[in-house]
Short mmCIF file of C-alpha atoms in Angstrom, two decimals:
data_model
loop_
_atom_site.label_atom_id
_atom_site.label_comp_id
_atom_site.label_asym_id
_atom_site.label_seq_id
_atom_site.Cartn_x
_atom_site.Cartn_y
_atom_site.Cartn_z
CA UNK J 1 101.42 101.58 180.88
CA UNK J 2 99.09 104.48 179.73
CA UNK J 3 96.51 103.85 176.93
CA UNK J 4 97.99 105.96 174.81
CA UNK J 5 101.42 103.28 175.19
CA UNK J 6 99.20 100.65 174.99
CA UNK J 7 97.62 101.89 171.53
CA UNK J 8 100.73 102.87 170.22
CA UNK J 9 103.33 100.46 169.79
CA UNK J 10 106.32 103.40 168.74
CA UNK J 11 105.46 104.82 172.25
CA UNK J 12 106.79 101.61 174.14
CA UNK J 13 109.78 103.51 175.77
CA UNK J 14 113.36 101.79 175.50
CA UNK J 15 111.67 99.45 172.51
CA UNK J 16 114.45 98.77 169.70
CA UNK J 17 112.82 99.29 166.28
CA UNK J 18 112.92 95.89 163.84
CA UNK J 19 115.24 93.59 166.14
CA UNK J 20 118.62 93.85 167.55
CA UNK J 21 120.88 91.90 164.89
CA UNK J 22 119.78 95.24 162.38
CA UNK J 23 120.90 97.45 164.15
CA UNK J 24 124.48 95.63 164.64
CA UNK J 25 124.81 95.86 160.93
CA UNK J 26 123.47 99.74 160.85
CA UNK J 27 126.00 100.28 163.60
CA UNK J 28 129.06 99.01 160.98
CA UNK J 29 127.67 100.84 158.28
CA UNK J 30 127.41 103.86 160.34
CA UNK J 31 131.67 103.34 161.75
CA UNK J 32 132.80 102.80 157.93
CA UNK J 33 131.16 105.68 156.75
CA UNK J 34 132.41 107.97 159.60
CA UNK J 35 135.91 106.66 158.11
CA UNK J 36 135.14 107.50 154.60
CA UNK J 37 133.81 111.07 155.68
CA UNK J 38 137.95 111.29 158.03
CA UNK J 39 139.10 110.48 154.20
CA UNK J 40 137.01 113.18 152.56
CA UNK J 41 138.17 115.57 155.46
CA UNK J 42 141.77 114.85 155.25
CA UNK J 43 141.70 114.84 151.04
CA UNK J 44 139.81 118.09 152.07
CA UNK J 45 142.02 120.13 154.16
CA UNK J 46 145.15 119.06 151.60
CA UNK J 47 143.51 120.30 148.59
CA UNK J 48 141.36 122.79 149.74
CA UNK J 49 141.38 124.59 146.13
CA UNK J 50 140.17 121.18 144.24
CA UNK J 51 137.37 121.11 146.69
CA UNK J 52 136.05 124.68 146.69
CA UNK J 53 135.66 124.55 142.53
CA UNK J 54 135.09 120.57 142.32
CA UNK J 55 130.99 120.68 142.88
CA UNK J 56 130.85 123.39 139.97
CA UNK J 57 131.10 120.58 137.71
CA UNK J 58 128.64 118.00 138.93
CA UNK J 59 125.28 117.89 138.45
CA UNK J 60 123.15 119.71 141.44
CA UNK J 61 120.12 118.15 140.17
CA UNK J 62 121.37 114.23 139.89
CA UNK J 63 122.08 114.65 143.91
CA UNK J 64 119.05 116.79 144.73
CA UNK J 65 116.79 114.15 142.40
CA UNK J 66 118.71 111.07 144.06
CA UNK J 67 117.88 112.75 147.71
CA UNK J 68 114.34 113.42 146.63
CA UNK J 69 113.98 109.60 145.84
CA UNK J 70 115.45 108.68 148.87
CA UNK J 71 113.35 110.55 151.00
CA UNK J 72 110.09 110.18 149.79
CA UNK J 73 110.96 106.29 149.27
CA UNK J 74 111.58 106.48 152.96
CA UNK J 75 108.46 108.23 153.27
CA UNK J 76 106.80 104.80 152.13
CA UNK J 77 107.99 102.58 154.37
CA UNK J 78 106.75 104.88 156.63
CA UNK J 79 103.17 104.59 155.89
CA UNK J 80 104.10 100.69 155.28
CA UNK J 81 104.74 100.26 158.71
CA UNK J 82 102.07 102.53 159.76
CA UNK J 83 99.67 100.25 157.73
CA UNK J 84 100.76 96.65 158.80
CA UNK J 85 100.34 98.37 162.12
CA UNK J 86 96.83 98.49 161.69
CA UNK J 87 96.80 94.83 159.81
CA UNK J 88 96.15 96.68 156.12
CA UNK J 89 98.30 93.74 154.39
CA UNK J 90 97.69 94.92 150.62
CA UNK J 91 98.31 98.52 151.58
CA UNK J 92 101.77 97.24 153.53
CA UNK J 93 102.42 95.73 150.21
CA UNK J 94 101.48 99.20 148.13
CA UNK J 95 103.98 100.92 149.98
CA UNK J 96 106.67 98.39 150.24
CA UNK J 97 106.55 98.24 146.57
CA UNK J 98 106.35 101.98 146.10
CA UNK J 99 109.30 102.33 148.11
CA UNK J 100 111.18 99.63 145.57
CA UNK J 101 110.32 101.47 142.54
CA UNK J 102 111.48 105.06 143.98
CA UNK J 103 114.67 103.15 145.25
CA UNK J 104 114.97 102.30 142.06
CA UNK J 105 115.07 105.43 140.69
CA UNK J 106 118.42 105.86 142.59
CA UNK J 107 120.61 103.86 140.43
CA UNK J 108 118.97 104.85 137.33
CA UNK J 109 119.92 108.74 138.11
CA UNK J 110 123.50 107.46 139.31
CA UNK J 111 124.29 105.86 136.05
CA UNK J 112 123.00 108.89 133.67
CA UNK J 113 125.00 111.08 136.48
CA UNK J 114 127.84 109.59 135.39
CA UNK J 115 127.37 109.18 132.11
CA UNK J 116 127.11 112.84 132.37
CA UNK J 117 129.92 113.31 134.17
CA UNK J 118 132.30 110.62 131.71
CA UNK J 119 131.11 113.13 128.49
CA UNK J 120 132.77 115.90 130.11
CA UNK J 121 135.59 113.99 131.35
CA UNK J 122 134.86 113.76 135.16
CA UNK J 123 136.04 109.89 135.87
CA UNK J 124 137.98 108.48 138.74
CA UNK J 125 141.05 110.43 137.81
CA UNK J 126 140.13 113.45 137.34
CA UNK J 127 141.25 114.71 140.91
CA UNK J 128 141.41 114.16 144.25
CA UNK J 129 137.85 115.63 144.46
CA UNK J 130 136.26 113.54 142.14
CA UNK J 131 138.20 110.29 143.18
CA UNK J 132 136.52 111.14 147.03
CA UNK J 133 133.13 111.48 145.20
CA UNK J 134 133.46 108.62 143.33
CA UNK J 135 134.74 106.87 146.44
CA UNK J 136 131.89 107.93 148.41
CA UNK J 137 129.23 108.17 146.35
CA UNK J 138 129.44 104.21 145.12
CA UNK J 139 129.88 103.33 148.13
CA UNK J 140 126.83 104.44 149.08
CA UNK J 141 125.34 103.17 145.98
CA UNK J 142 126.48 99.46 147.22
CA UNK J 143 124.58 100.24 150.78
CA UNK J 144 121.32 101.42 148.86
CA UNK J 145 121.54 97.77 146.72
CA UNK J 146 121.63 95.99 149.74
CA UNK J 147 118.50 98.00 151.28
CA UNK J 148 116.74 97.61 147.90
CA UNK J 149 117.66 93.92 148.02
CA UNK J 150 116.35 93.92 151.74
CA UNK J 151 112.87 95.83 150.72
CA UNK J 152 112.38 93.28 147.99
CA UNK J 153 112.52 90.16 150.31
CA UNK J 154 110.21 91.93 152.83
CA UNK J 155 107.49 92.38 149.47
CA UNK J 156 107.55 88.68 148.92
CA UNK J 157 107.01 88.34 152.59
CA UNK J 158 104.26 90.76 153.05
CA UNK J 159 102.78 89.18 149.97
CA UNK J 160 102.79 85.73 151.54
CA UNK J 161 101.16 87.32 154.36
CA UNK J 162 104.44 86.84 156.97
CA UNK J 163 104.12 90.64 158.66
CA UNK J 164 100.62 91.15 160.64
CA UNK J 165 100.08 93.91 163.43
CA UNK J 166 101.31 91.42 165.88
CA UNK J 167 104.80 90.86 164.42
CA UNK J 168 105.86 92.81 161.67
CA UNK J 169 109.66 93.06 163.08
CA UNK J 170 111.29 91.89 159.54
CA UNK J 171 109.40 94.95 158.03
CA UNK J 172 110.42 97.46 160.55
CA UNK J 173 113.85 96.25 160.19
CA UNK J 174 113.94 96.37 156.63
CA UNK J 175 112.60 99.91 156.81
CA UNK J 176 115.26 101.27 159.56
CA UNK J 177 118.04 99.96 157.46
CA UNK J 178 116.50 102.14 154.47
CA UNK J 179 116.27 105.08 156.94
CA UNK J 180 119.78 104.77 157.09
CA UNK J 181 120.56 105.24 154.32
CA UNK J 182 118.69 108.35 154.14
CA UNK J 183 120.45 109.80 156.65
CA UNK J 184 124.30 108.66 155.42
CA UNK J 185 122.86 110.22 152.05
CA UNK J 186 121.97 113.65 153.54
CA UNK J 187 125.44 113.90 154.89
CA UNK J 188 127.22 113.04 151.43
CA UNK J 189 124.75 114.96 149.21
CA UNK J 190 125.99 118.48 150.62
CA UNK J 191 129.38 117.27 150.86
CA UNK J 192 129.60 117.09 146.91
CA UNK J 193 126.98 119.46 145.90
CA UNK J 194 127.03 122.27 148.36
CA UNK J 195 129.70 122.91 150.43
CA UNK J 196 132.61 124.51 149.16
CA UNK A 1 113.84 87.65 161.28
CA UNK A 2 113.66 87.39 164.80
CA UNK A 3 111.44 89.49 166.43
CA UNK A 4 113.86 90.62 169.86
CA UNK A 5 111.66 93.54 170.65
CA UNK A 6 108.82 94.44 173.25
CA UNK A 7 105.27 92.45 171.85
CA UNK A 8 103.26 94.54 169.87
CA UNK A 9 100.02 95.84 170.39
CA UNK A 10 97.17 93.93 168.50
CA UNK A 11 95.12 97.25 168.72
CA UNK A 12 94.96 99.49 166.03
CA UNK A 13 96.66 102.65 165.97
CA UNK A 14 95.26 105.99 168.34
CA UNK A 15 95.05 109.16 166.22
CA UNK A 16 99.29 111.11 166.18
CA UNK A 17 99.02 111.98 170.04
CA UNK A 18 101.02 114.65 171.44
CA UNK A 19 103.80 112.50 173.30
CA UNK A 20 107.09 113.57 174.67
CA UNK A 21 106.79 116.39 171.56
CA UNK A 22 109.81 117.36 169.30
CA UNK A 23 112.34 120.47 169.52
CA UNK A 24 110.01 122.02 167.03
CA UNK A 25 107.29 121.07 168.86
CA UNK A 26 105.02 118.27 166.58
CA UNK A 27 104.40 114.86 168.33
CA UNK A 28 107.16 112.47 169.26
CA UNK A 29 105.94 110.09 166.99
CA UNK A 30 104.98 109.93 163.18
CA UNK A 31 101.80 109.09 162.57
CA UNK A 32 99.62 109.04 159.16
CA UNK A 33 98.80 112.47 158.90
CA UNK A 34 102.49 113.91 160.89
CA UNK A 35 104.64 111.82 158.02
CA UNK A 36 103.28 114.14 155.21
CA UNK A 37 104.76 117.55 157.19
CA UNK A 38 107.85 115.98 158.08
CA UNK A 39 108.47 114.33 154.13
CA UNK A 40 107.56 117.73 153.34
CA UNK A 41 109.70 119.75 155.28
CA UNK A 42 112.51 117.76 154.25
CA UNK A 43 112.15 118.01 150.32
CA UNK A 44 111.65 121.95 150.98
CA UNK A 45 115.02 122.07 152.96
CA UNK A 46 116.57 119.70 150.24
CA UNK A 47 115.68 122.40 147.61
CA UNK A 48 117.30 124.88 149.65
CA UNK A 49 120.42 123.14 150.01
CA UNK A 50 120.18 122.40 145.99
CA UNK A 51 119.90 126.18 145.66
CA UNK A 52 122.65 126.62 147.81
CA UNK A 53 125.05 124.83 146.08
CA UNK A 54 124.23 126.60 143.20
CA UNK A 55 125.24 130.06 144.38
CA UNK A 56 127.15 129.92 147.92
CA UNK A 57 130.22 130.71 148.10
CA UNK A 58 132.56 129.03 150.23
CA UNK A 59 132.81 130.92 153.87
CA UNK A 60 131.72 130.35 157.54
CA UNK A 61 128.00 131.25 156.19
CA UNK A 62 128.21 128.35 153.70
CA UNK A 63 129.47 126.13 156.70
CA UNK A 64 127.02 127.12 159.43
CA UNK A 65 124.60 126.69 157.29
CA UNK A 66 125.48 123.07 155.66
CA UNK A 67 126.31 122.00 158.85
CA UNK A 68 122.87 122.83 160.82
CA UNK A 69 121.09 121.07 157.82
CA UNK A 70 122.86 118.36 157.83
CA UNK A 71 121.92 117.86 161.60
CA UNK A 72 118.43 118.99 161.34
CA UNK A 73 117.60 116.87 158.39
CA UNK A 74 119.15 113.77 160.34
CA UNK A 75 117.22 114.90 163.49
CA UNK A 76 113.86 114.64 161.57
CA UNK A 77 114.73 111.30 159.93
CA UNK A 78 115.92 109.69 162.90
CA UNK A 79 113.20 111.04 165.30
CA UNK A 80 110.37 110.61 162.58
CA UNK A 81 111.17 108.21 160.42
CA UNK A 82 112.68 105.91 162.37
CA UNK A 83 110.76 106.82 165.85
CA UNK A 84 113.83 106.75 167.93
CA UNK A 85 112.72 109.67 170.74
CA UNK A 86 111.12 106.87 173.01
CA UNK A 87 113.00 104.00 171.40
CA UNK A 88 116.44 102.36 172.96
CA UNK A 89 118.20 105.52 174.59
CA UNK A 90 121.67 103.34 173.46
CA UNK A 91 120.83 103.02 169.69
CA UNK A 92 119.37 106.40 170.01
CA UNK A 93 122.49 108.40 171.46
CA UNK A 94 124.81 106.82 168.79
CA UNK A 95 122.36 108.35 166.11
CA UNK A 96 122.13 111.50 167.62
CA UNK A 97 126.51 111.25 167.82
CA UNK A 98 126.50 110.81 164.43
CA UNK A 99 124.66 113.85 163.11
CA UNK A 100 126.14 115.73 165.51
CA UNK A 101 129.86 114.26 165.29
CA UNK A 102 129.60 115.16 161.12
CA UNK A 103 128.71 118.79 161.24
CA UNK A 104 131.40 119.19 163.76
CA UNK A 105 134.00 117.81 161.35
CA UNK A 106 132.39 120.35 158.97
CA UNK A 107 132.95 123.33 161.09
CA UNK A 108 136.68 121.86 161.92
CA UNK A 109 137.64 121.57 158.52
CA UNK A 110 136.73 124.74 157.43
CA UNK A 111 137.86 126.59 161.03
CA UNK A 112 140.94 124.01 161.03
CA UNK A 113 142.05 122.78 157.68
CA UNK A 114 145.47 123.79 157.67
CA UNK A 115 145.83 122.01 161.16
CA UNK A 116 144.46 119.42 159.52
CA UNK A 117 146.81 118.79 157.19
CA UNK A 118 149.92 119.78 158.68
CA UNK A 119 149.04 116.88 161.35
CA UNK A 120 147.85 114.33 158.96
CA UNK A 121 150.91 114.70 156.66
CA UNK A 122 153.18 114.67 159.73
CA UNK A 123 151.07 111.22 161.06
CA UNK A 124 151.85 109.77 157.35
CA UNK A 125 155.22 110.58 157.08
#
């Protein structure tokens, strides 16, 4: 192993990130939302009219705010892993935590989205396009409390001082999960918002 | 949980090295000051995907477009964020098949549509 492998433990090649029951669950979350996107495709290609005008009524800057928040909550639990990496416990902790309160944000945006969207008469049955966002969108909403959930448990445990440079798998795994979630988001935020 | 992976290093981190290096050519691995460019880069093509969907019209442009961000923002997640380019190559290809397998059912559906649903209502009926 070079030194450079030996001083960096993301440069062990073939090494699975967090531990190998994670990525089980990522892998399921990953096949049912490949499903829900056939849905969205097949609701799609039926009523292609309902989806070309259907984003013109949603709010652009709920998703782009929600994606912003998901990203740069990501973004933390980068630098949290970066930092029990180098055994900084209270700045793991700073980050974890940061990364809770911008998850946060998520749901917060998602219920005055659709209060928003109730005022003006967008609910479930409104149309095919805004049953699929609905649909979707919730869904995704569901996966986010878990991660949330998951990032909370890994804060008590970084508090109690679990995680240290040596083993810090429960954090990583935590923080893959969230990645996740990122990425499922980045495929449903254009879906709604941008394309036509 | 269990930790199932390789042991960990107890030394600290080296300074972002150059590695196996990305398509657009940063290191293969996020590192303190790396994170910042790639969070950044990510908000900026948010924004333009925002603005997009605030004045594209639909057409192959539209599309193209939706679909290459949709890849390249999933690329720089899973690459960065999660540090897959040296990890597992098995967790890594199914990644890389999903943000490629999506954009391709965007440029389907809007190639395809009618195919689309002339086969789907003949597989329900």
């Amino acid at each position: 192993m070079s030194a450079t492998l030996a001083l960096d433990p993301a440069a062990v090649p073939g090494r699975i990130p967090g531990n190998k029951g994670i990525w089980v669950g990522i892998f399921c979350v990953l096949v049912e939302f490949l499903l829900l996107f056939g849905v969205y495709f097949i609701a799609k290609a039926h009523h292609p009219e309902a989806f070309r005008t259907g984003p013109d009524k949603l709010a652009t800057v709920a998703g782009t705010t929600i994606t912003f928040l998901l990203l740069t909550s990501g973004y933390c639990m980068v630098k949290a892993v970066a930092a029990i990496r180098r055994d900084h416990r209270r700045a793991t902790l700073g980050w974890v935590v940061a990364a809770i309160v911008l998850g946060l944000g998520y749901p917060l945006v998602k219920y005055f989205e659709i209060r928003w969207n109730i005022a003006r008469g967008i609910d479930g049955e409104a149309g095919i396009f805004y049953t699929t966002y609905y649909y979707l969108t919730l869904n995704h909403l569901v996966h986010v409390s878990w991660g949330i959930l998951g990032l909370c448990w890994v804060a008590v445990r970084t508090g109690l001082g679990v995680y240290s440079a040596e083993d810090y798998s429960g954090l990583e795994a935590a923080a893959v999960y969230w990645h996740t979630t990122d990425v499922i988001w980045l495929v449903i935020f254009p879906f709604f918002y941008v394309l036509r | 949980m269990t930790d199932m992976g390789p042991p960990r290093s107890q030394e600290p981190l080296a300074a972002p090295h150059g590695g196996a290096g990305c398509a657009w050519g940063g290191p293969a691995h996020i590192g303190p000051a790396h994170a910042e460019r790639i969070w950044l880069l990510l908000l900026g093509l948010t924004a333009a995907g925002a603005w997009l969907g605030e004045t594209g019209e639909r057409g192959w442009a539209l599309s193209l477009t939706v679909a290459f961000l949709i890849a390249f923002k999933g690329r720089l997640v899973i690459d960065h964020y999660m540090e897959m380019r040296d990890a597992s190559p098995t967790i890594r290809r199914v990644l890389y098949a999903f943000i490629v397998a999506v954009p391709v059912l965007v440029l389907l559906s809007h190639g395809f549509g009618d195919v689309i649903a002339r086969v789907t209502a003949r597989l329900i009926a």
